[in-house]
Amino acid sequence: MACVYIPVQNSEEEVRVVLDQLPKDASDILDILKAEQAPLDLWLIIAREYFKQGKTEQFRQILEEGSGPDIDEYYADVRYERIAILNALGAYYSYLGKIETKQREKEEHFILATQYYNKASRIDMHEPSTWVGKGQLLLAKGDIEQASSAFKIVLEGDRDNVPALLGQACVEFNRGHYSESLELYKRALLVHPNGPGVMRLGIGFCRYKLGQFEKARQAFLRVLQLNPENVEALVALAILDLQTNEAGGIRSGMEKMQRAFEIYPYCAMSLNYLANHFFFTGQHFLVEQLTETALSATNHGPTKSHSYYNLARSYHSKGDFEKAKAYYNASVKEINKPHEFVFPYYGLGQTLLHLGDLKNALLNFEKVLEVYPENCETLKVLAHIYDQLGQIEKAREFLRRATKVDPRDAQAFLDLGELLISSDTVAALDAFKTARGLLKKVGQEVPTEVLNNVGVFHFEREEYETALQAFKDALGDGIWLTLLDGKAKIEVDATASAIQYKDVQLFHQLEEAGFSLELPWNKVTPLFNLARLLEQLHNTETASTLYRLILFKYPDYADAYLRLAAIAKARNNLQMSIELVNDALKVNDKCPNALCMLGDLELKSDDWVRAKETFRAASDATDGKDSYASLCLGNWNYFAALRNEKRNPKLEATHLEKSKELYTRVLVQHTANLYAANGAGVVLAEKGHFDVSKDIFTQVQEAASGNIFVQLPDVWVNLAHVYFAQGNFALAVKMYQNCLRKFHYNTDSQILLYIARTHYEAEQWQDCKKTLLRAIHLAPSNYTLRFDAGVAMQKFAASTLQKPKRTVDEVRSTVDELENAVRVFSLLAAASNLHIHGFDEKKINTHVEYCKHLLDAAKVHREAAEREEQQIRHKQEVSRQLALADEARRMAEEQMKFQLEKRKQEDELKRMKQQEEHFERVKEQWKSSMPASRRREKSDVDDEGGHSEKRRRKGGKRRKKDKNSKSHYDADEAEAEMMDDHEELEDDMTYREPNNRGNDDGDGENTEGLLAAAGLEDSDAEDETVPLSTAERRRRALSESDDDEPLQRPMIDDFSELRVSDEEVREE
Amino acid sequence: MKLAGLSSVDNAHDDSVWATTWVPATTSRPALLLTGSLDETVKLWRADDLQLERTNTGHCLGVVSVAAHPSGVIAASASLDSFVRVFDVDTNATIATLEAPPSEVWQMQFDPRGTTLAVAGGGSASVKLWDSATWKLIATLSVPRPEGGKPTDKSSSKKFVLSVAWSSDGKRIACGSMDGTISIFDVARAKFLHHLEGHTMPVRSLVYSPTEPRVLFSASDDAHVHIYDSEGKTLIAALSGHTSWVLSVDASPDGLAVATGSSDKTVRLWDISMRAAVQTMTNHSDQVWGVAFRPPGGTGVRFGRLASVSDDKSISLYDYS
């Protein structure tokens, strides 16, 4: 039984105080101590005893009494004990301050502690224990630097001062200098091997922080050996166990935590860990209780933040986002730097994201990213937020980073692919493919959407095989496989063609046959795409079956109706197509696509008024924003302008103006709309602005040929029309032919007609005829083409007969051609009795008569030519005989001469010499005169040659526009080579005049009719041409302007002149 | 089944080749290939090496169709000027010149016994039957006009008859029109039986199966080949795959396959039982206007042959097995 003896003053007696039985009221003891003036160490011992017994009130009372001013007086020389008392008080208040959670009281405690220590210092500046106490106080206040200097003062005096060593170790620990701290703890342990477990605890923490977990564990175990109730050691060991991340470790860790909790239920750390544990086991009620206790038990920032985090997480997982947000916020507030504890930021970001506060969520996630710049989840979340905020570029950037960090994250690749769809299809496809590969590798099922997207991209890049495979992968197993194989053979009643596109009988039969027709909703899109692909691959039959399957299961899938309608339309089954579009409209009567298609179909079936209404409806359904509908209306107006046979200039102008306005509106909305540009070009060309329209068409053509998705044959035709209108026939033909080959598989008889027309204008009759024959072969029921062919042959014949010189063969072929023409016309005349083909019988008869007449003339010509030929042959024969006779005579003469000369030879011998001399003289004369004259002659020839060549060129050029009026020549007169030109032109005129006369000959009264017929034939050629979106009508305006449209003439003349001046510039 | 290119002649004609058929073998010579072209000539070619045997002239405007008598002795050629010239194959002597104004001439075919020549009469909306002994017109099979239509209606040109085919038993004639309908006639009674619908674009070529008299193949501008049961009025199958007009169709002598020529420049071989294209030949550089299987018979004809002619002026020969 421990006891102390208080010596009684001025005697030998002592008062025995049994320490276990200290009175409840400290005053009793105090009275004794004061009365007996007991040594101060006794005061301290008794006070300490009270403290040990937990009677802090008595402890404080004694010490406060023992440090009062009286004591200072009485015990003035007892310095150490006084200091010890003061220090004890200081330490007590430090402790109170340390554990106090309320800030104000905490401050007050610290102030008191400081006062006591200062008082102690005043007694003895150098007392180490005071400095140690001060150091502890400073530590408790968090003033690490000052604390360190306090401890250092002590250690300078005594380097083995254990408390100072421990304090300094603590300082170093807080500074993060764990190895230094460890050294200090070790030294303290060496000095004081039997010291309390706390020293080992320090060592353990240092080891832990240094990553030496095994040694740390040993240290903690030692602490527990010394004191099995040491909560810190238990918690630390538990944490170590938990960190092993193994089921066994975690279990034993949790057991230790629990023990720690049982020993001391207010250790925040263990509370947090327990809460954490219960969070994962889903016992949210316990989590809340534990964390709330932890929160009230500690004031330590990080720990509190942890607790709040636990709480927030619990609410978060329960779906109470508002509360979760509040607690996350509280948790975040406790953290100075995100580096210390980043989870609550993430959680806060998540809740904010969920609550729709993107901006703040973004901030929080960015903080997380600062700490973990390579965290995939965060990168993905950020990408998602940026995507939501519309900053696609940034979103993409983050996803790229995420995929770089973790190249095996399929989800990231998928997201990246989604983001890239709009901008970079190639990269998007790559991303999707990578994702697909990754998913496959891990044996996960690839989402249907991904495969679908991959397929679509391949489709768009015209990689049909891969696209097909992708769609098949996306669809997996199902009834479509049977349909794809074409194994389901169902016969259809051929008398009802409608059934091909609407029949669902097939599916009923399949169902009866035991096939499952299941079509999950997420496979509809890939199935539709597959059908679309099959359509592209011209496997339209299977495509149609698949579309019908979709409709069988999902009757509201309007797009499938539209595709079926498109198939029907491509096969020219307009009625069916209209029916299908109407089905689509039943699903949604405002669907602009369906309305546009319907309008188009109505146009095709010649229902103009209704088409316009439909286009209007389509345009209204999209508030005029749908450029297709606007374009359709523009086209409609353009067609309407040119539709009337009897043109109404006013109406035409308003329609053209309207269409121009519509095209322009579309162009304003979409500056890159090729179709609108094309339309605008057409309107301009219609108004005669060929240079501008040519520029436009050329640009559109270039743009269209650079794009694999756009097929715009019209612009080729339009460009060719412009060339044609400008007289560039060769180029026009080339352009038409290219268009025909490139876009129409050479099957478009309309374009062939254009080519024929160009040949006709270029007076290439045979080419014209051949082209027309091809056109007839393609479009046998188009009798207008036959008529045109007849006209071409007639023209050919006429032009040959009008030639000043022609061979017999030419005349013969002319006769043949005329016979053909007569046959063609008479067949037409017979046919027109049966049918109406848009031209009247009279006119054909006129042609027949004219051709017959020409034929008669030609036959005469042929006979004449043949006669002439015979005559020539006869003449040749005569002249040959004559020549023979001449030869004989000459031979005879020569013989005679020879004889004569021989006779004379001798007589002449004398004169010969004289003659020779004379000859020599003459020769000399020649020598002197010849060269000069020859040179002159030569230069004359050169001059003339050059001149005539030039003339010829000019002449050729003139001939091309020989139809131009006289006024033209007047203009030409001003030109440099006026005279020559004029002569040439007059030559031309004479060439032409016989032509005209030739036409007139013998057909006097009919001439006018014939000319009219010749003029009309051109329009006939076009009467049946339903205007496409091309400018074919313009041809008429241009080509006929010479003949019957004086209004157009000035414009044409301008053109020719322009061309003339151009050419002249080139010539110069 | 398979096609293998044997030989081809570039510039076989001076211009587009529009028609082809095989002249069956006679006792004195093997089968010959007959071609007609826009250059107004008809040419005869020896099989396998495609050596030119003879060039027949005398047509004006392009030659649009040729037909050979099953005996192989006589043949007919027709041009855009609506004349049909019937000639002796070996001597080129003109036997008859046929015309039936205002009817034009498009596809022609002799009946399997060779007694009658059927000619698709274009705008007359009829098929003309000519007796091959007397060369007299014996019947006109008119396609009935749709009821209720106005006579002045444009639809009149829609019944324009382009193509004609005899069934293998010689009892039926099918003809195809511009509007895509196919009409079936009973030859014996010269009576219209019914329409086969399904096409809505011109049917340029028709052929009956040589083995099954009911089965009819049609080629149309809608890029499809249809297989009909012509008696049961049912569409057995529609074959899609050509990317443009199907201009010509012919059935193989074994009845297992059909070949088609298209303006998409290809020749395709279709397996009838699979109802799918088994092969696509791409050797032509322009529209393929005609395809023809060599009929069986004659000496040394053990192998199947297919000929094709095209706008690119060439003719090609394939081995069919």
Tab-separated table of C-alpha atoms in Angstrom, chain A residues 453-670:
chain	number	residue	atom	x	y	z
A	453	ASN	CA	-21.682	1.861	-86.285
A	454	VAL	CA	-18.676	0.036	-87.620
A	455	GLY	CA	-20.842	-1.304	-90.385
A	456	VAL	CA	-22.201	2.112	-91.227
A	457	PHE	CA	-18.725	3.572	-91.478
A	458	HIS	CA	-17.568	0.854	-93.789
A	459	PHE	CA	-20.736	1.342	-95.751
A	460	GLU	CA	-20.042	5.026	-96.130
A	461	ARG	CA	-16.535	4.298	-97.279
A	462	GLU	CA	-17.942	1.895	-99.833
A	463	GLU	CA	-16.292	-1.085	-98.190
A	464	TYR	CA	-19.393	-3.136	-98.631
A	465	GLU	CA	-18.014	-6.548	-97.772
A	466	THR	CA	-16.732	-5.491	-94.368
A	467	ALA	CA	-19.870	-3.512	-93.762
A	468	LEU	CA	-21.943	-6.572	-94.520
A	469	GLN	CA	-19.936	-8.625	-92.060
A	470	ALA	CA	-20.278	-5.985	-89.381
A	471	PHE	CA	-24.032	-5.808	-89.760
A	472	LYS	CA	-24.265	-9.559	-89.675
A	473	ASP	CA	-22.191	-9.600	-86.485
A	474	ALA	CA	-24.434	-6.952	-85.016
A	475	LEU	CA	-27.536	-8.943	-85.806
A	476	GLY	CA	-26.267	-12.285	-84.649
A	477	ASP	CA	-28.556	-15.197	-85.069
A	478	GLY	CA	-32.091	-14.781	-86.258
A	479	ILE	CA	-34.643	-15.214	-88.935
A	480	TRP	CA	-32.761	-12.813	-91.211
A	481	LEU	CA	-30.102	-15.403	-91.821
A	482	THR	CA	-32.711	-17.623	-93.396
A	483	LEU	CA	-33.968	-14.724	-95.435
A	484	LEU	CA	-30.460	-13.759	-96.503
A	485	ASP	CA	-29.787	-17.219	-97.801
A	486	GLY	CA	-32.862	-16.901	-99.928
A	487	LYS	CA	-34.020	-20.202	-98.548
A	488	ALA	CA	-37.477	-18.981	-97.850
A	489	LYS	CA	-39.022	-19.479	-101.225
A	490	ILE	CA	-42.479	-18.155	-101.369
A	491	GLU	CA	-44.353	-17.832	-104.583
A	492	VAL	CA	-46.293	-14.721	-105.253
A	493	ASP	CA	-49.286	-14.160	-107.406
A	494	ALA	CA	-47.910	-12.388	-110.457
A	495	THR	CA	-51.149	-10.760	-111.344
A	496	ALA	CA	-50.944	-8.558	-108.304
A	497	SER	CA	-47.632	-6.822	-108.571
A	498	ALA	CA	-48.408	-4.725	-105.532
A	499	ILE	CA	-47.703	-7.661	-103.361
A	500	GLN	CA	-43.985	-7.548	-103.878
A	501	TYR	CA	-43.686	-4.538	-101.639
A	502	LYS	CA	-46.413	-5.052	-99.109
A	503	ASP	CA	-46.660	-8.758	-98.750
A	504	VAL	CA	-46.414	-10.097	-95.236
A	505	GLN	CA	-47.815	-13.459	-96.183
A	506	LEU	CA	-44.266	-14.697	-96.271
A	507	PHE	CA	-43.830	-14.043	-92.588
A	508	HIS	CA	-47.038	-15.728	-91.616
A	509	GLN	CA	-45.956	-18.735	-93.609
A	510	LEU	CA	-42.576	-18.687	-91.939
A	511	GLU	CA	-44.177	-18.515	-88.549
A	512	GLU	CA	-46.373	-21.439	-89.414
A	513	ALA	CA	-43.317	-23.323	-90.579
A	514	GLY	CA	-41.958	-22.969	-87.088
A	515	PHE	CA	-39.458	-20.176	-87.608
A	516	SER	CA	-39.127	-17.658	-84.852
A	517	LEU	CA	-39.553	-14.147	-86.188
A	518	GLU	CA	-38.230	-12.467	-83.116
A	519	LEU	CA	-36.701	-9.064	-83.736
A	520	PRO	CA	-35.406	-7.358	-80.585
A	521	TRP	CA	-35.754	-3.590	-80.650
A	522	ASN	CA	-32.018	-2.988	-80.640
A	523	LYS	CA	-31.546	-5.027	-83.769
A	524	VAL	CA	-33.976	-3.065	-85.884
A	525	THR	CA	-31.422	-0.462	-86.829
A	526	PRO	CA	-28.719	-2.903	-87.896
A	527	LEU	CA	-31.325	-4.838	-89.809
A	528	PHE	CA	-32.446	-1.697	-91.581
A	529	ASN	CA	-28.843	-0.855	-92.373
A	530	LEU	CA	-28.231	-4.336	-93.652
A	531	ALA	CA	-31.214	-4.006	-95.945
A	532	ARG	CA	-29.931	-0.643	-97.085
A	533	LEU	CA	-26.560	-2.204	-97.833
A	534	LEU	CA	-28.153	-5.016	-99.798
A	535	GLU	CA	-29.979	-2.394	-101.763
A	536	GLN	CA	-26.670	-0.750	-102.525
A	537	LEU	CA	-25.327	-4.100	-103.625
A	538	HIS	CA	-28.371	-4.393	-105.887
A	539	ASN	CA	-29.723	-7.310	-103.943
A	540	THR	CA	-32.989	-5.463	-103.814
A	541	GLU	CA	-35.165	-8.501	-103.405
A	542	THR	CA	-33.657	-9.534	-100.094
A	543	ALA	CA	-33.545	-5.908	-99.030
A	544	SER	CA	-37.236	-5.586	-99.662
A	545	THR	CA	-37.919	-8.723	-97.638
A	546	LEU	CA	-35.931	-7.363	-94.703
A	547	TYR	CA	-37.712	-4.021	-94.815
A	548	ARG	CA	-40.993	-5.858	-94.780
A	549	LEU	CA	-39.829	-7.931	-91.836
A	550	ILE	CA	-39.155	-4.737	-89.937
A	551	LEU	CA	-42.590	-3.444	-90.805
A	552	PHE	CA	-44.155	-6.751	-89.884
A	553	LYS	CA	-42.756	-6.391	-86.402
A	554	TYR	CA	-42.673	-2.622	-86.069
A	555	PRO	CA	-45.394	-1.173	-88.291
A	556	ASP	CA	-44.433	2.364	-87.282
A	557	TYR	CA	-40.967	2.258	-88.738
A	558	ALA	CA	-41.577	4.891	-91.396
A	559	ASP	CA	-38.099	4.737	-92.903
A	560	ALA	CA	-38.673	1.185	-94.010
A	561	TYR	CA	-41.779	2.299	-95.874
A	562	LEU	CA	-39.777	5.022	-97.529
A	563	ARG	CA	-37.045	2.635	-98.608
A	564	LEU	CA	-39.600	0.245	-100.032
A	565	ALA	CA	-41.125	3.201	-101.818
A	566	ALA	CA	-37.699	4.105	-103.154
A	567	ILE	CA	-37.210	0.585	-104.470
A	568	ALA	CA	-40.592	0.700	-106.120
A	569	LYS	CA	-39.744	4.091	-107.554
A	570	ALA	CA	-36.466	2.851	-108.949
A	571	ARG	CA	-38.425	0.161	-110.702
A	572	ASN	CA	-40.812	2.803	-111.980
A	573	ASN	CA	-43.724	1.390	-110.028
A	574	LEU	CA	-45.028	4.819	-109.180
A	575	GLN	CA	-48.426	3.774	-107.963
A	576	MET	CA	-46.947	1.333	-105.493
A	577	SER	CA	-44.397	3.851	-104.424
A	578	ILE	CA	-47.028	6.478	-103.718
A	579	GLU	CA	-49.006	3.944	-101.745
A	580	LEU	CA	-45.980	3.105	-99.604
A	581	VAL	CA	-45.147	6.728	-98.991
A	582	ASN	CA	-48.706	7.248	-97.887
A	583	ASP	CA	-48.256	4.383	-95.459
A	584	ALA	CA	-45.271	6.206	-94.064
A	585	LEU	CA	-47.331	9.360	-93.808
A	586	LYS	CA	-49.932	7.461	-91.857
A	587	VAL	CA	-47.294	6.957	-89.198
A	588	ASN	CA	-46.319	10.604	-89.234
A	589	ASP	CA	-48.164	12.924	-91.548
A	590	LYS	CA	-45.603	15.664	-91.038
A	591	CYS	CA	-42.537	13.646	-91.941
A	592	PRO	CA	-40.691	15.962	-94.337
A	593	ASN	CA	-38.806	13.119	-96.019
A	594	ALA	CA	-41.980	11.297	-96.856
A	595	LEU	CA	-43.626	14.488	-98.050
A	596	CYS	CA	-40.695	15.346	-100.306
A	597	MET	CA	-40.717	11.880	-101.742
A	598	LEU	CA	-44.439	12.052	-102.315
A	599	GLY	CA	-44.046	15.362	-104.101
A	600	ASP	CA	-41.345	13.910	-106.274
A	601	LEU	CA	-43.560	10.970	-107.165
A	602	GLU	CA	-46.442	13.248	-107.950
A	603	LEU	CA	-44.215	15.231	-110.280
A	604	LYS	CA	-43.184	12.025	-111.971
A	605	SER	CA	-46.791	11.053	-112.503
A	606	ASP	CA	-47.448	14.531	-113.872
A	607	ASP	CA	-49.603	15.725	-111.017
A	608	TRP	CA	-48.202	19.231	-110.879
A	609	VAL	CA	-50.631	21.004	-108.715
A	610	ARG	CA	-50.631	18.364	-106.026
A	611	ALA	CA	-46.851	18.094	-106.134
A	612	LYS	CA	-46.529	21.742	-105.343
A	613	GLU	CA	-48.883	21.430	-102.412
A	614	THR	CA	-46.948	18.491	-101.099
A	615	PHE	CA	-43.643	20.310	-101.349
A	616	ARG	CA	-45.207	23.246	-99.571
A	617	ALA	CA	-46.357	20.963	-96.794
A	618	ALA	CA	-42.867	19.504	-96.508
A	619	SER	CA	-41.390	22.947	-96.336
A	620	ASP	CA	-43.907	24.033	-93.708
A	621	ALA	CA	-43.303	20.923	-91.660
A	622	THR	CA	-39.709	22.029	-91.211
A	623	ASP	CA	-40.369	25.767	-90.948
A	624	GLY	CA	-38.724	26.226	-94.297
A	625	LYS	CA	-35.449	24.952	-92.906
A	626	ASP	CA	-35.356	21.751	-94.871
A	627	SER	CA	-33.244	22.618	-97.851
A	628	TYR	CA	-34.493	19.636	-99.811
A	629	ALA	CA	-38.059	20.859	-99.645
A	630	SER	CA	-36.974	24.348	-100.639
A	631	LEU	CA	-34.983	22.958	-103.537
A	632	CYS	CA	-37.954	20.932	-104.668
A	633	LEU	CA	-40.087	24.029	-104.669
A	634	GLY	CA	-37.375	25.843	-106.588
A	635	ASN	CA	-37.269	23.088	-109.144
A	636	TRP	CA	-41.008	23.090	-109.339
A	637	ASN	CA	-41.049	26.754	-110.166
A	638	TYR	CA	-38.320	26.290	-112.699
A	639	PHE	CA	-40.217	23.517	-114.444
A	640	ALA	CA	-43.392	25.518	-114.280
A	641	ALA	CA	-41.668	28.414	-115.979
A	642	LEU	CA	-40.790	26.285	-118.983
A	643	ARG	CA	-43.688	23.926	-119.004
A	644	ASN	CA	-46.171	25.855	-120.986
A	645	GLU	CA	-46.112	25.113	-124.652
A	646	LYS	CA	-47.399	28.552	-125.377
A	647	ARG	CA	-45.011	30.541	-123.387
A	648	ASN	CA	-46.271	33.353	-121.329
A	649	PRO	CA	-43.269	35.606	-120.819
A	650	LYS	CA	-44.720	37.236	-117.769
A	651	LEU	CA	-45.539	33.987	-116.036
A	652	GLU	CA	-42.235	32.543	-117.038
A	653	ALA	CA	-40.381	35.463	-115.519
A	654	THR	CA	-42.237	35.240	-112.226
A	655	HIS	CA	-41.657	31.517	-111.985
A	656	LEU	CA	-37.990	31.920	-112.754
A	657	GLU	CA	-37.669	34.703	-110.255
A	658	LYS	CA	-39.368	32.588	-107.620
A	659	SER	CA	-37.151	29.614	-108.268
A	660	LYS	CA	-34.074	31.796	-108.141
A	661	GLU	CA	-35.204	33.172	-104.842
A	662	LEU	CA	-35.673	29.694	-103.444
A	663	TYR	CA	-32.301	28.498	-104.661
A	664	THR	CA	-30.659	31.552	-103.215
A	665	ARG	CA	-32.364	31.027	-99.901
A	666	VAL	CA	-31.008	27.521	-99.687
A	667	LEU	CA	-27.583	28.764	-100.650
A	668	VAL	CA	-27.670	31.310	-97.882
A	669	GLN	CA	-28.531	28.596	-95.369
A	670	HIS	CA	-26.056	26.094	-96.718
